[in-house]
CSV table of C-alpha atoms and ligand atoms in Angstrom, one decimal:
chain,number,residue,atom,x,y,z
A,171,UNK,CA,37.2,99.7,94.5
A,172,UNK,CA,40.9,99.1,95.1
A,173,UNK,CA,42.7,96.3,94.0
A,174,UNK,CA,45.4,96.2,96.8
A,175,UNK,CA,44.6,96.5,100.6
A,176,UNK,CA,47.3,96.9,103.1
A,177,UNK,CA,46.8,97.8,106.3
A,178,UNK,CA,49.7,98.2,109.2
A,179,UNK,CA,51.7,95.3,107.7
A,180,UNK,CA,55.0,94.5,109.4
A,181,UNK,CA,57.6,92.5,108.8
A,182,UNK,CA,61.3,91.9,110.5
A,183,UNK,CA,64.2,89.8,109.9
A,184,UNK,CA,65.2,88.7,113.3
A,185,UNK,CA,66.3,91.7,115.0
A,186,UNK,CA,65.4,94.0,111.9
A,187,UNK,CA,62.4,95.6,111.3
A,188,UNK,CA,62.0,95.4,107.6
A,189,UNK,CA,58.9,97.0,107.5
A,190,UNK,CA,57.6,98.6,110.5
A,191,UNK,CA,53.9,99.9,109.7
A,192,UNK,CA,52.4,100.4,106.1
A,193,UNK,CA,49.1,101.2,104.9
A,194,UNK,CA,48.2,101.8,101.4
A,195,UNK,CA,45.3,101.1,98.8
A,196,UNK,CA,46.1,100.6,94.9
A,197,UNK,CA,43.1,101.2,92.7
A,198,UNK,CA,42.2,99.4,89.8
A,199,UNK,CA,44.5,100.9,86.8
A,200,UNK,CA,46.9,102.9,88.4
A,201,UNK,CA,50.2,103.3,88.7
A,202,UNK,CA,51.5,103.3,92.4
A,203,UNK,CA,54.6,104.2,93.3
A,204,UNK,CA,56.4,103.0,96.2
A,205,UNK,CA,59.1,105.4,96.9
A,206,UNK,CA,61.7,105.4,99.6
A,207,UNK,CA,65.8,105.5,100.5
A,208,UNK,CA,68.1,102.2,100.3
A,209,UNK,CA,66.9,99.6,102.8
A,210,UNK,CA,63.4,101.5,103.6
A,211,UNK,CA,61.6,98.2,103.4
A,212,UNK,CA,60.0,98.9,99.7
A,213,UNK,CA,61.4,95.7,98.4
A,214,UNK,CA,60.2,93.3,101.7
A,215,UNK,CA,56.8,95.7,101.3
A,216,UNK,CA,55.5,94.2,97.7
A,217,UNK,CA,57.4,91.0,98.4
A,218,UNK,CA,54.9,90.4,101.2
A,219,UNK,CA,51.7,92.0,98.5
A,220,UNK,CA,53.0,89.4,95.5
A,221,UNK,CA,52.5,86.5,98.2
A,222,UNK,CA,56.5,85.8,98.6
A,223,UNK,CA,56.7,86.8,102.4
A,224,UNK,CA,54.6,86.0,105.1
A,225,UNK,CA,53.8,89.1,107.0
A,226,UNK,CA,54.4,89.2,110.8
A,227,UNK,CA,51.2,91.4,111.5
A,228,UNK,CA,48.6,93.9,109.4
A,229,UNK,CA,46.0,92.4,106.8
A,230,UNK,CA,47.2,92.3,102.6
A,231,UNK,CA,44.2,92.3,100.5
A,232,UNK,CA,44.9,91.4,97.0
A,233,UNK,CA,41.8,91.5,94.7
A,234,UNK,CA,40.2,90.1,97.3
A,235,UNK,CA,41.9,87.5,98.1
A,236,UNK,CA,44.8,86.8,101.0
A,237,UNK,CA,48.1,87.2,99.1
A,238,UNK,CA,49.4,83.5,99.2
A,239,UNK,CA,46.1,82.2,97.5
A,240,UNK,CA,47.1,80.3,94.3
A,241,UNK,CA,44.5,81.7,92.6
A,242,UNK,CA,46.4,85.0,92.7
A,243,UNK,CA,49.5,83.6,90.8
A,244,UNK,CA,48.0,84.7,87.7
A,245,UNK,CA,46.7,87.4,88.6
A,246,UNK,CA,49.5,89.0,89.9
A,247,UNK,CA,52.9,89.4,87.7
A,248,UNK,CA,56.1,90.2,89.6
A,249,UNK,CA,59.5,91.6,88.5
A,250,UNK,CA,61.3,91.5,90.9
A,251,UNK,CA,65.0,93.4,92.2
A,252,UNK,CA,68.0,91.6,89.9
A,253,UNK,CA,65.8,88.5,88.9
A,254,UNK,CA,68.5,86.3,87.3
A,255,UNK,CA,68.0,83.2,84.2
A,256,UNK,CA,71.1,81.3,83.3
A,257,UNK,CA,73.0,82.6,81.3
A,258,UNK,CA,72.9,80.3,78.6
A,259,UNK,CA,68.9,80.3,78.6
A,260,UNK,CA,67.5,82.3,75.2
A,261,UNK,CA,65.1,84.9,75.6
A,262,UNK,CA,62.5,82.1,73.6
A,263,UNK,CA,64.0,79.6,75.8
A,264,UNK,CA,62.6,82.2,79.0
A,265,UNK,CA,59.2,83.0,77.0
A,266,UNK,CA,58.0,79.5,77.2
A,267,UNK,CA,59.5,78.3,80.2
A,268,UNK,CA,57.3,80.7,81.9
A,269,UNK,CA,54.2,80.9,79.9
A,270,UNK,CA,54.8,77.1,80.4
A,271,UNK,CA,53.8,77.9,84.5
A,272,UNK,CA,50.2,79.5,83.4
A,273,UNK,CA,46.9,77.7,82.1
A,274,UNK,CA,46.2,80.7,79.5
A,275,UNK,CA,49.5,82.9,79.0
A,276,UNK,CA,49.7,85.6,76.7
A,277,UNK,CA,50.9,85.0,73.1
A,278,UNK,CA,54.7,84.5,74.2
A,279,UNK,CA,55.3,86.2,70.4
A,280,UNK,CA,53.1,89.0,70.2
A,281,UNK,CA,54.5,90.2,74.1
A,282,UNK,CA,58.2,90.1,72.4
A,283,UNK,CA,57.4,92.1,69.4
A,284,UNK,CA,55.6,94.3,71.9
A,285,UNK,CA,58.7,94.6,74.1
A,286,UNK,CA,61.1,95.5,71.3
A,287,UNK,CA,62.8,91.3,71.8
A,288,UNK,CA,62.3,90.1,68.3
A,289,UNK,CA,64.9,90.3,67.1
A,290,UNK,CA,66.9,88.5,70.3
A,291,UNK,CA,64.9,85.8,70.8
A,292,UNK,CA,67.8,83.1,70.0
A,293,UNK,CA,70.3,85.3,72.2
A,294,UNK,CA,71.3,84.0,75.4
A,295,UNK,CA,70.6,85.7,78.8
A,296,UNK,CA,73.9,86.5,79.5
A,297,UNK,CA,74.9,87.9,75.8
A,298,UNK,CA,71.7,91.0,76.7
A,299,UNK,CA,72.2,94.6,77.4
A,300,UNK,CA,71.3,96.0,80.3
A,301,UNK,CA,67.8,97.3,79.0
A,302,UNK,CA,67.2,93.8,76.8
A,303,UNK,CA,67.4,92.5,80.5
A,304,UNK,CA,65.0,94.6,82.0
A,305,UNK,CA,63.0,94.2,78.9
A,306,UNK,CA,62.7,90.7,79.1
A,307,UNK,CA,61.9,90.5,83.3
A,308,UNK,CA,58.9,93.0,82.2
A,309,UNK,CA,57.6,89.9,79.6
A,310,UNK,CA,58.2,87.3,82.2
A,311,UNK,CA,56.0,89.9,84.3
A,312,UNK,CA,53.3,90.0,81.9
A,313,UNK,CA,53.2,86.2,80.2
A,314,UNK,CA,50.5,85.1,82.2
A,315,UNK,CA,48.0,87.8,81.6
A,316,UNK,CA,48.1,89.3,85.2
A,317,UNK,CA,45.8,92.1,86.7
A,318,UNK,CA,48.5,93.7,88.2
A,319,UNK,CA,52.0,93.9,87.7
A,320,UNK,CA,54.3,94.5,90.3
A,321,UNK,CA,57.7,95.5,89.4
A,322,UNK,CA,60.7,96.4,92.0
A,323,UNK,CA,63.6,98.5,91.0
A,324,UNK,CA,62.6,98.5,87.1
A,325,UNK,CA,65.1,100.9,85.6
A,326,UNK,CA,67.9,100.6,88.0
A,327,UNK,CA,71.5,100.1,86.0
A,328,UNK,CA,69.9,101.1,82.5
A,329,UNK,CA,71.2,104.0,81.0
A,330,UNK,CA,68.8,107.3,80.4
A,331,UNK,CA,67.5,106.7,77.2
A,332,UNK,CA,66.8,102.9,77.9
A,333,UNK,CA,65.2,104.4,80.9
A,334,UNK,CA,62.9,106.5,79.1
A,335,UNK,CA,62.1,103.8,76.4
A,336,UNK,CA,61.1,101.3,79.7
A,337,UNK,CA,59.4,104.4,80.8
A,338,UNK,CA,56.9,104.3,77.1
A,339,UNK,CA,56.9,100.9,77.6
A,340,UNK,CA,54.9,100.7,81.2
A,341,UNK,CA,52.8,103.7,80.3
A,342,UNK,CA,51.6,101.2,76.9
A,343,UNK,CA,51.4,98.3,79.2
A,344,UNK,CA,49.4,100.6,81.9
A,345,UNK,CA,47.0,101.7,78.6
A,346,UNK,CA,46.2,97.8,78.4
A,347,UNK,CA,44.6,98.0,81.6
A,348,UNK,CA,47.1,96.7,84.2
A,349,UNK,CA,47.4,98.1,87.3
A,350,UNK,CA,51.3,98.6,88.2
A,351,UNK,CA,53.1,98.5,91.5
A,352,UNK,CA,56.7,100.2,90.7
A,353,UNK,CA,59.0,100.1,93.2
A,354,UNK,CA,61.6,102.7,92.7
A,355,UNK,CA,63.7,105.5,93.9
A,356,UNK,CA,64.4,107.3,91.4
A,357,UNK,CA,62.2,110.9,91.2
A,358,UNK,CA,62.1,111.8,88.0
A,359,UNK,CA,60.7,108.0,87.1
A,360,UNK,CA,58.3,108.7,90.2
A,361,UNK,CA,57.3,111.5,88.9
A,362,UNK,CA,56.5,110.7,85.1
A,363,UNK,CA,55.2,107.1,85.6
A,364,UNK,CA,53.1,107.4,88.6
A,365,UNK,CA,49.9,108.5,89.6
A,366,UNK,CA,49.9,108.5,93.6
A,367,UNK,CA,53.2,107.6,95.6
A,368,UNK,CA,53.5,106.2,99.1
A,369,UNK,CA,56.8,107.2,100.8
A,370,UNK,CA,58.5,104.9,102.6
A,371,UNK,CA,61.2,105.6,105.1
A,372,UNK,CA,62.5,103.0,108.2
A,373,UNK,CA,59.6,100.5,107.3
A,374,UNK,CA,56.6,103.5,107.5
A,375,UNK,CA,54.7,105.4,105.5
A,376,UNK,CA,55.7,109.4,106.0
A,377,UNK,CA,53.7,110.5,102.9
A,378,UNK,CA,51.3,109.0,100.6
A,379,UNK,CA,49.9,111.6,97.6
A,380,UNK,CA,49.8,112.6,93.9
A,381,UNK,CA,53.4,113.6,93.1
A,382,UNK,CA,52.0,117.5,92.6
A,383,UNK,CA,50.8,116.9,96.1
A,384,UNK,CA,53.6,116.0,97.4
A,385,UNK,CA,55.7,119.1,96.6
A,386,UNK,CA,52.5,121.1,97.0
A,387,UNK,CA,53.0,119.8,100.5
A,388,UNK,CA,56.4,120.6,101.3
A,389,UNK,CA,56.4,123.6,99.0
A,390,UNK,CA,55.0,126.5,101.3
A,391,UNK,CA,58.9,127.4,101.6
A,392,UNK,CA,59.8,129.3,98.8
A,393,UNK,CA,63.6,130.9,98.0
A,394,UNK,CA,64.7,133.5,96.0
A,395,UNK,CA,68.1,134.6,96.0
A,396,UNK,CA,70.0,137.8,94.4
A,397,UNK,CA,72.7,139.9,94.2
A,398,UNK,CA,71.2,143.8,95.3
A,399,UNK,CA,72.8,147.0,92.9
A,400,UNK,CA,73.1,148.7,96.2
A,401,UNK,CA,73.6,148.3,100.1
A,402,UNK,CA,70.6,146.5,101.4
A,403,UNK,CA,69.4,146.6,105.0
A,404,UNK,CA,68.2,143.0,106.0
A,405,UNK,CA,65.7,144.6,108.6
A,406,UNK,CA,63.8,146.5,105.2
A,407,UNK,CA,63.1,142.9,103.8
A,408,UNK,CA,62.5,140.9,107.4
A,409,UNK,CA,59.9,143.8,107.7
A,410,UNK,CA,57.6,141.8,105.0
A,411,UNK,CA,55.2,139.2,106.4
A,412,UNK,CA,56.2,136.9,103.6
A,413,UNK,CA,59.8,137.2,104.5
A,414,UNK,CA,61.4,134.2,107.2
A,415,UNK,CA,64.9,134.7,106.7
A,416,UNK,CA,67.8,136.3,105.2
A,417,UNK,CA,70.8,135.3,104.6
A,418,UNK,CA,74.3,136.8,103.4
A,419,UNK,CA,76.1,134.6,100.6
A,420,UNK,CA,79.4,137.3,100.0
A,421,UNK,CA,77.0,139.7,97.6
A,422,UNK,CA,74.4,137.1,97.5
A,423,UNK,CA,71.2,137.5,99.0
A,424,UNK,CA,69.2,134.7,99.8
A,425,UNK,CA,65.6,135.3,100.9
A,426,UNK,CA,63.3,132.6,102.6
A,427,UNK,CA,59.5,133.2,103.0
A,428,UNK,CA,56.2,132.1,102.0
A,429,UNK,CA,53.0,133.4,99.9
A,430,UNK,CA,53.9,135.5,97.4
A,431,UNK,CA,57.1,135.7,98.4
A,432,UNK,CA,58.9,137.1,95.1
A,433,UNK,CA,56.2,140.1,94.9
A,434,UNK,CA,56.8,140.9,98.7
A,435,UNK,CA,61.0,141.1,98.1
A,436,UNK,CA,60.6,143.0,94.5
A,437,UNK,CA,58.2,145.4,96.4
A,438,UNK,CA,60.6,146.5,98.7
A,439,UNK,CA,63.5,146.8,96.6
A,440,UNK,CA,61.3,148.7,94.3
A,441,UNK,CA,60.2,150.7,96.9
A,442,UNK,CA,64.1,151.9,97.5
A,443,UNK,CA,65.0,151.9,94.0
A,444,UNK,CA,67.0,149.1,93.9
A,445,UNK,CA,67.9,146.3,91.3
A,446,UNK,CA,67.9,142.6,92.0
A,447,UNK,CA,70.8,141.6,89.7
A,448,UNK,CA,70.9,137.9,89.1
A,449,UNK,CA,67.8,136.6,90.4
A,450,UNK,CA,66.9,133.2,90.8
A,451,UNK,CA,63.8,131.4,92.4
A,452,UNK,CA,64.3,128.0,94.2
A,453,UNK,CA,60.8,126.1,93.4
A,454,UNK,CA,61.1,122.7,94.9
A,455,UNK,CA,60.7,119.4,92.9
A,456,UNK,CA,59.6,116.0,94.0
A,457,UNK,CA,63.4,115.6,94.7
A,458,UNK,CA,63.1,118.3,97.2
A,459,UNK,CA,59.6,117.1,99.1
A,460,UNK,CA,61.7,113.6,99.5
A,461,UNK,CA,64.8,115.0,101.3
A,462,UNK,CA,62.8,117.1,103.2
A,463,UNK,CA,60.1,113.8,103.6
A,464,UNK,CA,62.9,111.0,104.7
A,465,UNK,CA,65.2,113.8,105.9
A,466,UNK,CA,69.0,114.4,104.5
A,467,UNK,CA,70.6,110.8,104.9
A,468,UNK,CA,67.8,110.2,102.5
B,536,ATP,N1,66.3,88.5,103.6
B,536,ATP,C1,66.7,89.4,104.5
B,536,ATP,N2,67.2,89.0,105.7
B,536,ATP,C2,67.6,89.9,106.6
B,536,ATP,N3,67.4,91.2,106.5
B,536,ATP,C3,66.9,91.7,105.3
B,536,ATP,C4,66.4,90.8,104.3
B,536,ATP,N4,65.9,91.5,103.3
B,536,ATP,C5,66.0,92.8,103.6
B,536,ATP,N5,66.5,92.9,104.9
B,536,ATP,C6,66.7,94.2,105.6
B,536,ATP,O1,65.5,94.8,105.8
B,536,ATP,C7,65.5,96.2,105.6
B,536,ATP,C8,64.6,96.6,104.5
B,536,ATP,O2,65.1,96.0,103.3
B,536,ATP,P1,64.3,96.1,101.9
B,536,ATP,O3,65.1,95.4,100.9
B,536,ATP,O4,62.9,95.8,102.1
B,536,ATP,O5,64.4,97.7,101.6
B,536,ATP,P2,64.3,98.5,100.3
B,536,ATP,O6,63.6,99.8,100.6
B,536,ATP,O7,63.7,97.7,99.2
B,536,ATP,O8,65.8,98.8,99.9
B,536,ATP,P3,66.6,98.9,98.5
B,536,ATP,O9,66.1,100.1,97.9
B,536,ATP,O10,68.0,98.9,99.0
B,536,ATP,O11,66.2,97.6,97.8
B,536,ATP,C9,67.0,96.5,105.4
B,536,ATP,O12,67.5,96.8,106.6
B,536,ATP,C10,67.6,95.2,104.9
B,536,ATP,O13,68.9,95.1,105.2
């Protein structure tokens, strides 16, 4: 039973269209990823799921319930892109100005200790690293006990291991039972955090999957490349079915195909007794399936 319905939900800005048709379903307990280059409408997407934009068209269905329904303010946690306190606010001050906005928040304490904040909670907003930051939008996120959390753009700015810290951190709060929205474009996160992954590119949905099915999907294309110990006649490889293309690099080889491509190319060199000096295989990642999904200026 999924938590989240969204069905061909559009949205412009005047003359821009923001978002142009999306459909997706979250289930109960997952992380969904919501992946997608710079202006493909991911942000104005979940703003319009956490209630904070009225659609123009297509139905939102939010446990239930249309996305504006107050009832859902509790139920539905958002951190959103760059969310700013002032500066002189304390990370306490924060904590129980918004557990303040809820009838039964979460223990403002035990969700700092559990957020590594402790020991800031007398430091002011603008005195917090980068991470501490991001750190503290997650609590604000989670103070009021929500279902599901959406957060937008989580890791952006932090640096790798602060990423990967944030990264234990939603993976502990996912293990509590919230389902998570993550807005993001960065692969590797996608790929770690995430258990199914709608890409987004100029306000549509071009692929929505596991991230193994994703690559699985834009993988059939394999590419080996090698330097040959001896004169090489193109027409010997381009003779095996699994073979596409070759291509000269100086002494480089580079050899496109499909199935078991590396068996097909060894065979033949083999076959004329020669050596594959320096041989590499090209398996591509998530990274790859998105370039190829959203296209280069991706
Ligand atoms: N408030 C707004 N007014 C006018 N245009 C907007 C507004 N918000 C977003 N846009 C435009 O709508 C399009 C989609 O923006 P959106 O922020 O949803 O994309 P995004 O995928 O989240 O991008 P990013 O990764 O850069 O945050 C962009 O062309 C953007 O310039």
């Amino acid at each position: 039973m999924p938590v989240i319905e969204v069905q061909n939900l559009r949205k412009r800005y005047g003359d821009t269209v923001a978002v142009r048709d999306v459909s997706f379903t979250v289930e109960r307990g997952e992380i969904f990823g919501i992946l997608g280059p710079n202006g493909a409408g991911k942000t104005t997407a979940v703003e319009c799921v956490a209630g904070l934009r009225v659609p123009d068209g297509g139905t939102i269905d939010v446990l239930g319930r249309e996305p504006r329904d107050r009832s859902l303010r509790r139920a539905v946690g958002v951190q959103l892109q760059e969310s700013q306190l002032p500066d002189k606010m304390t990370v306490q001050e924060a904590l129980q100005l918004y557990a303040s906005f809820y009838p039964d928040p979460a223990d403002w304490r035990a969700l700092a200790r559990e957020l590594g904040l402790a020991d800031q909670l007398r430091t002011r907003y603008a005195k917090l690293s980068g991470g501490r930051k991001q750190r503290l939008s997650i609590a604000l996120a989670l103070i009021g006990n929500p279902e599901i959390a959406v957060l937008d753009e989580l890791t952006t700015g932090l640096d790798p291991q602060a990423r990967r810290d944030t990264w234990d951190l939603i993976e502990s709060v996912r293990r509590s039972g919230v389902t998570i929205v993550l807005v993001t474009h960065f692969m590797e996160e996608a790929e770690r955090l995430c258990d199914r992954l709608a890409v987004i590119d100029h306000g549509e949905v071009v692929a929505l999957d596991t991230p193994a099915g994703l690559v699985d999907a834009v993988s059939a294309e394999q590419r080996i490349w090698f330097r040959p110990s001896a004169p090489l006649d193109d027409a010997l490889l381009l003779a095996a079915p699994e073979v596409a293309t070759v291509v000269r690099h100086g002494q480089q080889v580079e050899v496109t195909g499909s199935g078991n491509l590396l068996h097909a190319v060894t065979s033949v060199l083999a076959t004329h007794r020669i050596i594959a000096n320096d041989l590499r295989i090209e398996q591509p990642g998530l990274d790859e399936a998105f370039v190829r999904l959203v296209g280069k200026d991706g």
